[in-house]
């Protein structure tokens, strides 16, 4: 018996800024995980990974991450991805600067 598929989203880093970005359903890159397209099956995940990887002039390091849905909003399931949603950790810039 095969394991149930865990929902996923495509993530990468923006080439120029280095920010963490997520692939949306309309093929845009968003800095907000809530905007990401949630992938519900392996074949679709493979296709979306190829779509994201075909934009080397926009993003680098494209890969799939596991997410859990909370009230329909994707949430990371691994501490590394939770950490990446917060932005750089060395000083307040990017997403962190908006908090102050």
Coordinates of C-alpha atoms in Angstrom, one line a residue:
X1 CA 0.0 0.0 0.0
X2 CA 1.4 3.4 -1.0
X3 CA 1.7 6.3 1.4
X4 CA -0.8 9.1 1.2
X5 CA 0.5 12.1 -0.7
X6 CA 1.5 15.1 1.4
X7 CA 0.5 18.4 0.0
X8 CA 3.4 20.5 -1.4
X9 CA 4.3 23.9 -2.8
X10 CA 7.1 25.0 -5.1
X11 CA 9.7 27.2 -3.5
X12 CA 12.9 28.9 -4.6
X13 CA 15.0 32.0 -4.0
X14 CA 14.6 35.2 -6.1
X15 CA 17.7 35.5 -8.2
X16 CA 18.3 39.2 -7.7
X17 CA 17.1 39.8 -4.1
X18 CA 17.7 36.3 -2.6
X19 CA 14.3 36.4 -1.0
X20 CA 12.4 33.1 -0.5
X21 CA 9.5 32.9 -3.0
X22 CA 6.7 30.5 -3.7
X23 CA 5.1 29.6 -7.1
X24 CA 1.5 30.6 -7.4
X25 CA -1.2 29.0 -9.5
X26 CA -0.9 31.8 -12.1
X27 CA 2.9 31.1 -12.6
X28 CA 4.0 34.2 -10.6
X29 CA 6.4 34.1 -7.7
X30 CA 5.2 35.4 -4.3
X31 CA 7.1 36.2 -1.2
X32 CA 4.0 35.0 0.9
X33 CA 3.5 31.3 1.5
X34 CA -0.2 31.9 1.7
X35 CA -0.2 32.8 -2.0
X36 CA 1.4 29.6 -3.1
X37 CA -0.4 27.0 -5.2
X38 CA -0.9 23.8 -3.1
X39 CA -0.1 20.7 -5.0
X40 CA -2.2 17.7 -4.3
X41 CA -0.7 14.9 -6.4
X42 CA 2.8 13.8 -7.5
X43 CA 2.4 14.2 -11.2
X44 CA 1.2 17.8 -10.9
X45 CA 4.0 18.4 -8.5
X46 CA 6.6 17.2 -11.0
X47 CA 5.1 19.5 -13.7
X48 CA 5.1 22.5 -11.4
X49 CA 8.6 21.8 -10.4
X50 CA 9.6 21.8 -14.1
X51 CA 7.7 25.1 -14.6
X52 CA 9.6 26.7 -11.8
X53 CA 12.9 25.4 -12.8
X54 CA 12.4 26.7 -16.4
X55 CA 12.9 30.3 -15.0
X56 CA 16.6 30.5 -14.3
X57 CA 16.6 34.2 -15.0
X58 CA 14.1 34.8 -12.1
X59 CA 14.8 32.1 -9.4
X60 CA 17.4 29.7 -8.2
X61 CA 17.2 26.6 -6.1
X62 CA 13.7 25.4 -7.0
X63 CA 12.3 22.6 -5.0
X64 CA 9.1 21.2 -3.4
X65 CA 8.3 21.5 0.3
X66 CA 5.8 19.6 2.3
X67 CA 2.9 21.7 3.8
X68 CA -0.1 21.2 6.0
X69 CA -3.3 23.1 5.3
X70 CA -4.7 25.2 8.2
X71 CA -8.0 26.9 7.3
X72 CA -7.0 26.4 3.7
X73 CA -3.7 28.2 4.1
X74 CA -0.4 26.3 3.6
X75 CA 1.9 26.0 6.6
X76 CA 5.4 24.5 6.5
X77 CA 5.8 21.2 8.2
X78 CA 9.6 21.3 8.6
X79 CA 11.5 23.7 10.9
X80 CA 13.8 24.7 8.0
X81 CA 10.9 26.0 5.9
X82 CA 9.3 27.7 8.9
X83 CA 12.6 29.5 9.4
X84 CA 12.8 30.5 5.7
X85 CA 9.3 32.1 5.9
X86 CA 10.8 34.7 8.4
X87 CA 13.5 36.0 6.2
X88 CA 17.2 36.6 6.9
X89 CA 18.4 36.0 10.4
X90 CA 21.5 38.2 10.7
X91 CA 19.8 41.6 10.9
X92 CA 16.4 43.2 10.2
X93 CA 15.9 43.5 6.5
X94 CA 13.5 42.1 4.0
X95 CA 10.4 40.6 5.7
X96 CA 11.8 41.2 9.2
X97 CA 12.1 45.0 8.6
X98 CA 8.3 45.1 8.1
X99 CA 7.8 44.0 11.7
X100 CA 9.5 47.1 13.2

